[in-house]
Amino acid sequence: MKRIFLYIAPLVLLASCAKNLDDYNVDQKNPAEVSQAPLFSNALKELTDDVTSPSVNINVFRFWIQQWTATTYQDEPRYNFVTRNIPENFWEPLYQEVLHDLKQAKTYATEDTEIEDVQRNNQIAAIEITSVYAWTVLVNTWGDVPYTEALSDIGQPKYDDAATIYGDLLNRLDAAIAMIDPSGEGFGSADLLYGGDMAAWLKFAHSLKLKMAITLADVDELRAREIITASAAAAFTSNADNAAFAYVSASPNNNPVSNNLNSQFTSRQDYVAGGPFVNVLNSLEDPRRPFFFTTVNGEYVGGGIGSSNQYSTNSKPSDKVIAPDFEALLLDYSEVEFILAEAAARWGIGGTPSEHYNKAIEASITYWGGDDRDVANYLAQPAVAYASASGDWKEKIGVQKWLALYNRGYDAWVEWKRLDYPQLEPAFRAVDPGIIPNRLTYPVSERTLNGTNVDAAASKLGGDDVVHKVFWDVN
């Protein structure tokens, strides 16, 4: 009887916990429905992964901007991004993982009756700010992209005009800012950027407005000036405000850089410091060098861009950079100060160029680990000081911003395109047409499934190639 009871008891307990047999057929690890919080978390991580990864299959901008170069395989440093289908691999996560999840998260937040209006509005605002950021990555990389008909049931969405998209994104950003109650709740721990701190999201939104505005400076000067004047005081004021994504030590939530360079995750030795980048650091005795790279016999050495390089004889990304839990930046205080320096140089607004230029450099050096003495010594050099550094404001700011955007290949590439500094030579044996790309070509899948609309977008550009520039890149 005891043995019979032991068999029957678990069945009774199970039956009492389930209303019907369908309850047993639920995969708790892959739910059919989720709330807005995990969707938002996943979108933030996917967005950060996409712009942070150094994988040659996804993100090769560090090569193009010559911060890093390769040892053996030179296709990507030489601008061959077709073999690995890099346009597809960079495009797809932004639409399918980031923007799709954010759209669904917004729907759930809007319909959520279990939270107060203040929290709902804060969640929608954070979703919108993240969405705007993701859309700018698409536009800055390709130009015209599917926008108004994207993320819908339309099988062949039209490609919207890139400038029109930018204008709408700025309007969406304004609407998101208006929704935020800094004292209210947001996503809490599901917010992997600011931990639910809506005052921080407000600063991020205004800083993103500055970033978008300065990108438009050559094509819509009036609007750019108005935005910067209105948002400068509400943007980041220290490194404590940075939009920094905190990775952890364990896979799969470690920094994707570590997957490609850290011996904990890989034995490959494919990446070394880029010669042009290291040469500038050396010429300026830059105090960030030990935080950026390792040394070879006490020296910082960079490899040729597009040339075969020995791993052992060139500097590598530092232990700090390849640490699994090293944070990734989506936007930082140094950028904000460089933007304000540029606005002051262009239009004489918001202080002096040198004031903001110095603050930008200080913010970068101290972020990486330098101290006040490092900052003072660096800024005292004639080749660094704003008054005596080489060239006009574009060159002064462009070179120093390139250095400050180390390890952020996508952002450095966008700023290089926009400011035209530093003046970089194309890679050795660069593939035809032999220039550093101004854009990625549209993915093969888009040409296959949405060819008519791709052709129309390419025709506006003058061709779907790396020569033609996105709308704001007019110089």
Short mmCIF file of C-alpha atoms in Angstrom, two decimals:
data_model
loop_
_atom_site.label_atom_id
_atom_site.label_comp_id
_atom_site.label_asym_id
_atom_site.label_seq_id
_atom_site.Cartn_x
_atom_site.Cartn_y
_atom_site.Cartn_z
CA MET A 1 0.00 0.00 0.00
CA LYS A 2 2.86 2.38 0.78
CA ARG A 3 4.39 1.74 -2.61
CA ILE A 4 1.05 2.36 -4.36
CA PHE A 5 0.66 5.62 -2.48
CA LEU A 6 4.12 6.78 -3.54
CA TYR A 7 3.15 6.33 -7.18
CA ILE A 8 -0.28 7.94 -6.86
CA ALA A 9 0.65 10.96 -4.76
CA PRO A 10 2.71 12.79 -7.43
CA LEU A 11 -0.12 12.30 -9.95
CA VAL A 12 -2.63 13.82 -7.56
CA LEU A 13 -0.34 16.77 -6.87
CA LEU A 14 0.22 17.37 -10.57
CA ALA A 15 -3.47 17.14 -11.35
CA SER A 16 -4.25 19.66 -8.62
CA CYS A 17 -1.83 22.20 -10.18
CA ALA A 18 -3.09 22.02 -13.74
CA LYS A 19 -6.45 23.02 -15.14
CA ASN A 20 -6.04 20.91 -18.28
CA LEU A 21 -3.43 18.96 -20.18
CA ASP A 22 -2.41 22.02 -22.20
CA ASP A 23 -0.82 23.41 -19.05
CA TYR A 24 1.81 20.71 -19.23
CA ASN A 25 2.82 21.74 -22.75
CA VAL A 26 4.38 25.10 -21.85
CA ASP A 27 8.05 25.86 -22.45
CA GLN A 28 8.89 28.21 -19.59
CA LYS A 29 12.16 29.23 -21.26
CA ASN A 30 10.44 30.21 -24.53
CA PRO A 31 7.10 31.79 -23.63
CA ALA A 32 4.53 32.44 -26.33
CA GLU A 33 3.89 35.92 -24.93
CA VAL A 34 6.21 38.30 -23.11
CA SER A 35 5.82 41.70 -21.53
CA GLN A 36 7.46 44.93 -22.62
CA ALA A 37 10.32 44.66 -20.11
CA PRO A 38 12.24 41.66 -21.54
CA LEU A 39 11.65 42.90 -25.07
CA PHE A 40 13.17 46.24 -24.14
CA SER A 41 16.13 44.55 -22.45
CA ASN A 42 16.76 42.35 -25.46
CA ALA A 43 16.55 45.29 -27.88
CA LEU A 44 19.08 47.30 -25.85
CA LYS A 45 21.50 44.40 -25.79
CA GLU A 46 21.11 43.60 -29.50
CA LEU A 47 21.60 47.24 -30.45
CA THR A 48 24.72 47.53 -28.32
CA ASP A 49 26.08 44.22 -29.59
CA ASP A 50 25.57 45.26 -33.21
CA VAL A 51 27.49 48.53 -32.93
CA THR A 52 30.12 47.10 -30.55
CA SER A 53 31.02 43.74 -32.04
CA PRO A 54 34.36 43.49 -33.87
CA SER A 55 33.31 40.36 -35.70
CA VAL A 56 34.39 40.43 -39.35
CA ASN A 57 30.97 38.97 -40.16
CA ILE A 58 29.06 41.91 -38.70
CA ASN A 59 30.97 45.09 -37.91
CA VAL A 60 34.21 46.07 -39.66
CA PHE A 61 34.26 49.81 -39.00
CA ARG A 62 37.31 49.64 -36.71
CA PHE A 63 39.25 48.44 -39.76
CA TRP A 64 37.89 51.19 -41.98
CA ILE A 65 38.70 53.91 -39.49
CA GLN A 66 42.15 52.30 -39.01
CA GLN A 67 41.99 51.94 -35.23
CA TRP A 68 42.62 48.22 -35.73
CA THR A 69 43.86 46.08 -38.58
CA ALA A 70 44.09 42.37 -39.31
CA THR A 71 46.91 39.86 -39.21
CA THR A 72 46.24 37.26 -41.91
CA TYR A 73 42.86 37.74 -43.55
CA GLN A 74 42.70 41.07 -45.34
CA ASP A 75 39.34 41.07 -47.10
CA GLU A 76 37.64 43.31 -44.56
CA PRO A 77 40.46 45.87 -44.05
CA ARG A 78 40.54 46.13 -47.86
CA TYR A 79 36.77 46.84 -47.94
CA ASN A 80 35.54 43.52 -49.27
CA PHE A 81 32.33 43.19 -47.31
CA VAL A 82 30.47 41.11 -49.91
CA THR A 83 32.11 37.74 -49.28
CA ARG A 84 30.87 37.58 -45.70
CA ASN A 85 27.60 39.37 -46.50
CA ILE A 86 28.34 42.03 -43.90
CA PRO A 87 25.55 44.40 -45.05
CA GLU A 88 23.01 41.67 -44.33
CA ASN A 89 24.54 40.81 -40.98
CA PHE A 90 24.60 44.42 -39.79
CA TRP A 91 21.15 45.30 -41.16
CA GLU A 92 19.16 42.26 -40.04
CA PRO A 93 19.64 42.52 -36.25
CA LEU A 94 18.70 46.20 -36.30
CA TYR A 95 15.38 45.48 -37.97
CA GLN A 96 14.51 42.01 -36.68
CA GLU A 97 15.95 42.03 -33.17
CA VAL A 98 16.09 45.70 -32.18
CA LEU A 99 13.33 47.65 -33.91
CA HIS A 100 10.86 44.77 -34.04
CA ASP A 101 11.23 44.13 -30.31
CA LEU A 102 10.95 47.82 -29.53
CA LYS A 103 7.78 48.14 -31.57
CA GLN A 104 6.25 45.18 -29.75
CA ALA A 105 7.42 46.54 -26.40
CA LYS A 106 5.73 49.86 -27.14
CA THR A 107 2.49 48.08 -27.96
CA TYR A 108 2.59 46.12 -24.71
CA ALA A 109 3.46 49.21 -22.66
CA THR A 110 0.61 51.15 -24.25
CA GLU A 111 -1.88 48.37 -23.43
CA ASP A 112 -0.55 47.59 -19.94
CA THR A 113 -3.34 48.33 -17.45
CA GLU A 114 -1.34 47.21 -14.41
CA ILE A 115 1.00 50.21 -14.30
CA GLU A 116 0.36 53.89 -13.65
CA ASP A 117 0.29 56.42 -16.46
CA VAL A 118 3.57 57.98 -15.36
CA GLN A 119 5.42 54.67 -15.57
CA ARG A 120 3.77 53.82 -18.89
CA ASN A 121 4.81 57.14 -20.40
CA ASN A 122 8.36 56.73 -19.09
CA GLN A 123 8.61 53.26 -20.58
CA ILE A 124 7.30 54.43 -23.94
CA ALA A 125 9.76 57.32 -23.88
CA ALA A 126 12.73 55.03 -23.24
CA ILE A 127 11.54 52.73 -26.03
CA GLU A 128 11.24 55.64 -28.43
CA ILE A 129 14.68 57.07 -27.58
CA THR A 130 16.25 53.68 -28.21
CA SER A 131 14.31 53.32 -31.46
CA VAL A 132 15.48 56.72 -32.68
CA TYR A 133 19.08 55.73 -31.97
CA ALA A 134 18.69 52.48 -33.94
CA TRP A 135 17.10 54.25 -36.90
CA THR A 136 19.96 56.75 -37.07
CA VAL A 137 22.41 53.86 -37.35
CA LEU A 138 20.51 52.54 -40.37
CA VAL A 139 20.25 55.93 -42.09
CA ASN A 140 23.87 56.90 -41.39
CA THR A 141 25.06 53.57 -42.82
CA TRP A 142 22.86 53.23 -45.91
CA GLY A 143 20.89 56.41 -46.62
CA ASP A 144 17.29 55.73 -47.66
CA VAL A 145 15.84 52.71 -45.83
CA PRO A 146 12.39 51.21 -45.22
CA TYR A 147 10.80 53.27 -42.45
CA THR A 148 7.09 54.11 -42.62
CA GLU A 149 6.19 50.70 -44.07
CA ALA A 150 8.84 48.74 -42.20
CA LEU A 151 8.02 46.39 -39.29
CA SER A 152 4.63 45.69 -40.83
CA ASP A 153 2.89 43.04 -42.90
CA ILE A 154 3.87 44.83 -46.11
CA GLY A 155 6.08 42.38 -47.97
CA GLN A 156 7.92 44.97 -50.05
CA PRO A 157 8.15 48.16 -47.97
CA LYS A 158 9.09 51.36 -49.72
CA TYR A 159 12.38 53.09 -49.00
CA ASP A 160 11.79 56.46 -47.35
CA ASP A 161 13.86 59.54 -48.01
CA ALA A 162 16.72 59.61 -45.50
CA ALA A 163 16.43 63.35 -44.74
CA THR A 164 12.71 62.98 -44.15
CA ILE A 165 13.36 60.07 -41.78
CA TYR A 166 15.82 62.20 -39.82
CA GLY A 167 13.27 64.96 -39.47
CA ASP A 168 10.64 62.55 -38.19
CA LEU A 169 13.11 60.99 -35.76
CA LEU A 170 13.82 64.39 -34.26
CA ASN A 171 10.08 64.93 -33.82
CA ARG A 172 9.78 61.53 -32.14
CA LEU A 173 12.64 62.43 -29.84
CA ASP A 174 10.90 65.66 -28.84
CA ALA A 175 7.70 63.73 -28.12
CA ALA A 176 9.63 61.23 -25.98
CA ILE A 177 11.28 64.02 -24.01
CA ALA A 178 7.88 65.56 -23.32
CA MET A 179 6.61 62.24 -21.93
CA ILE A 180 9.35 61.77 -19.34
CA ASP A 181 8.70 62.34 -15.66
CA PRO A 182 12.19 62.17 -14.14
CA SER A 183 10.77 61.37 -10.70
CA GLY A 184 8.66 58.48 -11.97
CA GLU A 185 9.40 54.79 -12.51
CA GLY A 186 10.59 53.38 -15.81
CA PHE A 187 11.72 49.85 -16.60
CA GLY A 188 13.65 49.36 -13.36
CA SER A 189 16.16 46.52 -13.54
CA ALA A 190 15.05 45.66 -17.08
CA ASP A 191 16.62 48.94 -18.17
CA LEU A 192 20.14 47.73 -18.94
CA LEU A 193 21.37 51.23 -19.70
CA TYR A 194 20.28 53.36 -16.75
CA GLY A 195 18.54 51.00 -14.33
CA GLY A 196 15.23 52.83 -14.66
CA ASP A 197 16.66 56.30 -13.92
CA MET A 198 14.45 58.52 -16.07
CA ALA A 199 16.44 61.67 -15.31
CA ALA A 200 19.37 59.91 -16.96
CA TRP A 201 17.21 59.00 -19.96
CA LEU A 202 16.22 62.64 -20.28
CA LYS A 203 19.88 63.66 -20.51
CA PHE A 204 20.51 60.86 -23.00
CA ALA A 205 17.64 62.06 -25.19
CA HIS A 206 18.96 65.64 -25.27
CA SER A 207 22.49 64.39 -25.96
CA LEU A 208 21.17 62.27 -28.83
CA LYS A 209 19.44 65.38 -30.18
CA LEU A 210 22.79 67.18 -30.16
CA LYS A 211 24.41 64.27 -31.99
CA MET A 212 21.70 64.25 -34.64
CA ALA A 213 21.72 68.02 -34.97
CA ILE A 214 25.44 68.31 -35.60
CA THR A 215 25.12 65.54 -38.18
CA LEU A 216 22.70 67.80 -40.05
CA ALA A 217 24.87 70.90 -39.74
CA ASP A 218 25.99 70.97 -43.38
CA VAL A 219 22.51 70.43 -44.84
CA ASP A 220 20.17 72.17 -42.37
CA GLU A 221 22.20 74.72 -40.47
CA LEU A 222 19.23 76.60 -39.05
CA ARG A 223 17.61 73.55 -37.47
CA ALA A 224 20.94 72.26 -36.22
CA ARG A 225 21.65 75.54 -34.44
CA GLU A 226 18.18 75.70 -32.93
CA ILE A 227 18.40 72.16 -31.57
CA ILE A 228 21.86 72.62 -30.09
CA THR A 229 20.90 75.92 -28.48
CA ALA A 230 17.80 74.35 -26.93
CA SER A 231 19.31 71.05 -25.74
CA ALA A 232 22.91 71.87 -24.77
CA ALA A 233 22.14 72.67 -21.14
CA ALA A 234 20.04 69.52 -20.71
CA ALA A 235 22.62 67.08 -22.14
CA PHE A 236 25.41 65.12 -20.45
CA THR A 237 27.59 67.09 -18.04
CA SER A 238 30.03 64.39 -16.90
CA ASN A 239 31.11 60.81 -17.58
CA ALA A 240 28.62 59.73 -14.94
CA ASP A 241 25.89 60.47 -17.50
CA ASN A 242 27.32 58.25 -20.26
CA ALA A 243 24.98 55.87 -22.06
CA ALA A 244 27.05 52.86 -21.04
CA PHE A 245 25.88 49.26 -21.41
CA ALA A 246 27.24 47.08 -18.61
CA TYR A 247 28.26 43.64 -19.84
CA VAL A 248 29.04 40.78 -17.45
CA SER A 249 31.85 38.23 -17.31
CA ALA A 250 29.87 35.18 -18.36
CA SER A 251 28.60 34.25 -21.82
CA PRO A 252 26.23 35.10 -23.48
CA ASN A 253 26.08 38.50 -21.82
CA ASN A 254 29.78 39.32 -22.08
CA ASN A 255 31.11 42.13 -24.25
CA PRO A 256 31.27 40.82 -27.84
CA VAL A 257 34.80 42.20 -28.17
CA SER A 258 35.92 39.52 -25.73
CA ASN A 259 34.40 36.80 -27.89
CA ASN A 260 36.84 37.73 -30.63
CA LEU A 261 39.99 38.61 -28.68
CA ASN A 262 39.97 37.19 -25.15
CA SER A 263 41.63 33.81 -24.64
CA GLN A 264 38.77 32.87 -22.32
CA PHE A 265 36.54 32.64 -25.40
CA THR A 266 38.82 32.24 -28.44
CA SER A 267 42.30 31.18 -29.48
CA ARG A 268 42.31 33.28 -32.65
CA GLN A 269 44.86 36.06 -33.14
CA ASP A 270 43.30 38.12 -35.91
CA TYR A 271 43.41 41.72 -34.64
CA VAL A 272 46.22 44.19 -33.94
CA ALA A 273 46.50 47.94 -33.56
CA GLY A 274 46.19 50.01 -36.71
CA GLY A 275 49.40 51.78 -37.71
CA PRO A 276 47.91 55.20 -38.60
CA PHE A 277 46.05 55.36 -35.29
CA VAL A 278 49.03 54.30 -33.18
CA ASN A 279 51.36 56.66 -35.02
CA VAL A 280 49.21 59.65 -34.04
CA LEU A 281 48.98 58.42 -30.45
CA ASN A 282 52.77 58.08 -30.34
CA SER A 283 53.42 61.47 -31.90
CA LEU A 284 51.29 63.08 -29.18
CA GLU A 285 52.56 60.86 -26.36
CA ASP A 286 48.92 60.18 -25.69
CA PRO A 287 48.27 59.09 -22.08
CA ARG A 288 45.48 56.75 -23.23
CA ARG A 289 47.90 54.41 -25.00
CA PRO A 290 48.28 51.91 -22.13
CA PHE A 291 44.50 51.76 -21.77
CA PHE A 292 44.05 51.25 -25.52
CA PHE A 293 46.83 48.80 -26.42
CA THR A 294 49.56 46.47 -25.22
CA THR A 295 53.23 47.14 -25.93
CA VAL A 296 55.90 45.27 -27.87
CA ASN A 297 59.31 45.60 -26.18
CA GLY A 298 58.00 48.69 -24.42
CA GLU A 299 56.76 50.36 -27.60
CA TYR A 300 53.34 50.88 -29.14
CA VAL A 301 53.41 49.41 -32.64
CA GLY A 302 50.67 49.36 -35.26
CA GLY A 303 50.26 47.22 -38.35
CA GLY A 304 49.72 48.19 -41.96
CA ILE A 305 46.13 48.60 -43.15
CA GLY A 306 45.43 45.89 -45.71
CA SER A 307 48.86 44.30 -45.25
CA SER A 308 49.65 40.99 -43.60
CA ASN A 309 50.77 41.68 -40.05
CA GLN A 310 52.43 39.51 -37.45
CA TYR A 311 50.49 39.17 -34.24
CA SER A 312 53.59 38.96 -32.08
CA THR A 313 55.27 42.11 -33.41
CA ASN A 314 52.33 44.50 -33.13
CA SER A 315 50.38 45.96 -30.23
CA LYS A 316 47.07 44.36 -29.43
CA PRO A 317 43.88 45.76 -27.86
CA SER A 318 44.52 46.06 -24.13
CA ASP A 319 43.30 43.76 -21.39
CA LYS A 320 40.87 46.52 -20.44
CA VAL A 321 39.32 46.56 -23.91
CA ILE A 322 39.02 42.77 -24.25
CA ALA A 323 37.67 42.16 -20.73
CA PRO A 324 34.35 40.29 -20.87
CA ASP A 325 32.69 42.80 -18.55
CA PHE A 326 34.07 45.96 -20.15
CA GLU A 327 31.16 48.32 -20.77
CA ALA A 328 30.16 49.56 -24.22
CA LEU A 329 29.28 53.18 -24.95
CA LEU A 330 26.37 54.28 -27.09
CA LEU A 331 27.02 57.97 -26.42
CA ASP A 332 29.28 59.76 -23.95
CA TYR A 333 30.09 63.11 -22.38
CA SER A 334 33.22 63.57 -24.49
CA GLU A 335 31.07 63.48 -27.63
CA VAL A 336 28.73 66.10 -26.23
CA GLU A 337 31.62 68.46 -25.53
CA PHE A 338 33.08 67.92 -29.02
CA ILE A 339 29.66 68.77 -30.46
CA LEU A 340 29.53 71.96 -28.42
CA ALA A 341 33.08 72.81 -29.50
CA GLU A 342 32.03 72.42 -33.11
CA ALA A 343 28.90 74.53 -32.61
CA ALA A 344 31.02 77.27 -31.05
CA ALA A 345 33.51 77.09 -33.92
CA ARG A 346 30.84 77.04 -36.63
CA TRP A 347 28.41 79.58 -35.27
CA GLY A 348 29.91 81.22 -32.21
CA ILE A 349 27.26 79.85 -29.87
CA GLY A 350 27.48 78.28 -26.42
CA GLY A 351 30.94 79.35 -25.29
CA THR A 352 34.33 79.09 -26.95
CA PRO A 353 35.61 76.21 -29.10
CA SER A 354 38.71 75.75 -26.93
CA GLU A 355 36.68 75.54 -23.72
CA HIS A 356 34.56 72.65 -24.99
CA TYR A 357 37.44 71.03 -26.88
CA ASN A 358 39.47 70.88 -23.67
CA LYS A 359 36.53 69.45 -21.72
CA ALA A 360 36.00 66.81 -24.41
CA ILE A 361 39.62 65.66 -24.28
CA GLU A 362 39.64 65.72 -20.48
CA ALA A 363 36.48 63.61 -20.38
CA SER A 364 38.01 61.01 -22.70
CA ILE A 365 41.33 60.77 -20.87
CA THR A 366 39.74 60.47 -17.44
CA TYR A 367 37.15 57.97 -18.70
CA TRP A 368 39.91 55.65 -19.85
CA GLY A 369 41.86 55.97 -16.61
CA GLY A 370 44.13 58.99 -16.92
CA ASP A 371 44.45 61.60 -14.19
CA ASP A 372 44.52 65.39 -14.00
CA ARG A 373 48.27 65.51 -14.63
CA ASP A 374 47.82 63.45 -17.81
CA VAL A 375 45.16 65.87 -18.98
CA ALA A 376 47.24 68.96 -18.24
CA ASN A 377 50.38 67.62 -19.91
CA TYR A 378 48.47 66.50 -22.98
CA LEU A 379 46.60 69.77 -23.47
CA ALA A 380 49.82 71.75 -22.98
CA GLN A 381 51.35 70.27 -26.12
CA PRO A 382 51.34 72.71 -29.08
CA ALA A 383 50.16 69.89 -31.35
CA VAL A 384 47.11 69.37 -29.10
CA ALA A 385 46.23 72.82 -27.76
CA TYR A 386 43.31 74.27 -29.67
CA ALA A 387 45.10 77.55 -30.42
CA SER A 388 48.14 75.90 -31.98
CA ALA A 389 47.05 72.45 -33.22
CA SER A 390 47.28 71.92 -36.94
CA GLY A 391 44.55 73.02 -39.31
CA ASP A 392 41.12 74.60 -38.97
CA TRP A 393 38.44 73.63 -36.47
CA LYS A 394 37.45 70.61 -38.57
CA GLU A 395 40.93 69.15 -38.39
CA LYS A 396 41.51 69.99 -34.73
CA ILE A 397 38.20 68.50 -33.61
CA GLY A 398 38.19 65.72 -36.19
CA VAL A 399 41.55 64.28 -35.15
CA GLN A 400 40.89 64.46 -31.43
CA LYS A 401 37.39 63.06 -31.80
CA TRP A 402 38.79 60.14 -33.81
CA LEU A 403 41.13 59.38 -30.90
CA ALA A 404 38.38 59.77 -28.30
CA LEU A 405 36.09 57.40 -30.21
CA TYR A 406 38.59 54.55 -29.94
CA ASN A 407 36.97 51.10 -29.89
CA ARG A 408 33.76 52.60 -31.28
CA GLY A 409 34.31 51.93 -34.94
CA TYR A 410 30.83 52.79 -36.19
CA ASP A 411 30.73 56.21 -34.49
CA ALA A 412 34.30 57.01 -35.49
CA TRP A 413 33.47 56.14 -39.12
CA VAL A 414 30.41 58.43 -39.11
CA GLU A 415 32.42 61.32 -37.69
CA TRP A 416 35.27 60.73 -40.14
CA LYS A 417 32.78 60.92 -43.02
CA ARG A 418 31.21 64.06 -41.62
CA LEU A 419 34.33 66.03 -40.68
CA ASP A 420 36.71 64.63 -43.33
CA TYR A 421 39.43 64.29 -40.69
CA PRO A 422 41.77 62.69 -40.04
CA GLN A 423 42.86 62.36 -43.64
CA LEU A 424 43.34 58.62 -44.03
CA GLU A 425 44.83 56.76 -46.96
CA PRO A 426 42.86 53.77 -48.30
CA ALA A 427 44.07 50.32 -47.37
CA PHE A 428 46.85 48.59 -49.28
CA ARG A 429 45.31 46.78 -52.25
CA ALA A 430 41.89 48.20 -51.49
CA VAL A 431 39.17 46.59 -53.59
CA ASP A 432 37.65 48.57 -56.42
CA PRO A 433 36.97 51.54 -56.40
CA GLY A 434 39.89 51.81 -53.97
CA ILE A 435 38.39 54.20 -51.41
CA ILE A 436 37.35 53.96 -47.79
CA PRO A 437 33.61 53.24 -48.07
CA ASN A 438 31.15 56.07 -47.55
CA ARG A 439 28.30 53.63 -46.99
CA LEU A 440 27.39 49.98 -47.00
CA THR A 441 25.60 48.60 -50.02
CA TYR A 442 22.07 47.26 -49.56
CA PRO A 443 21.80 43.63 -48.39
CA VAL A 444 21.46 40.88 -50.98
CA SER A 445 18.18 39.76 -49.41
CA GLU A 446 16.71 43.21 -50.03
CA ARG A 447 17.74 43.07 -53.67
CA THR A 448 16.18 39.62 -53.95
CA LEU A 449 12.92 40.28 -52.12
CA ASN A 450 12.42 44.03 -52.56
CA GLY A 451 14.36 44.79 -55.72
CA THR A 452 12.15 47.51 -57.16
CA ASN A 453 12.32 49.65 -54.05
CA VAL A 454 16.05 49.03 -53.63
CA ASP A 455 16.63 50.13 -57.22
CA ALA A 456 14.67 53.32 -56.62
CA ALA A 457 16.68 54.12 -53.49
CA ALA A 458 19.98 53.36 -55.23
CA SER A 459 18.98 55.51 -58.20
CA LYS A 460 18.51 58.52 -55.90
CA LEU A 461 22.01 58.04 -54.56
CA GLY A 462 23.51 57.65 -58.01
CA GLY A 463 24.19 53.95 -57.47
CA ASP A 464 24.25 51.31 -54.76
CA ASP A 465 27.96 51.52 -54.14
CA VAL A 466 30.50 52.76 -51.61
CA VAL A 467 31.30 55.95 -53.54
CA HIS A 468 28.02 57.79 -53.18
CA LYS A 469 27.30 59.45 -49.86
CA VAL A 470 24.29 59.66 -47.55
CA PHE A 471 22.33 62.90 -47.61
CA TRP A 472 24.16 64.77 -44.83
CA ASP A 473 27.66 63.98 -46.16
CA VAL A 474 27.94 66.81 -48.68
CA ASN A 475 31.64 67.73 -48.49
#
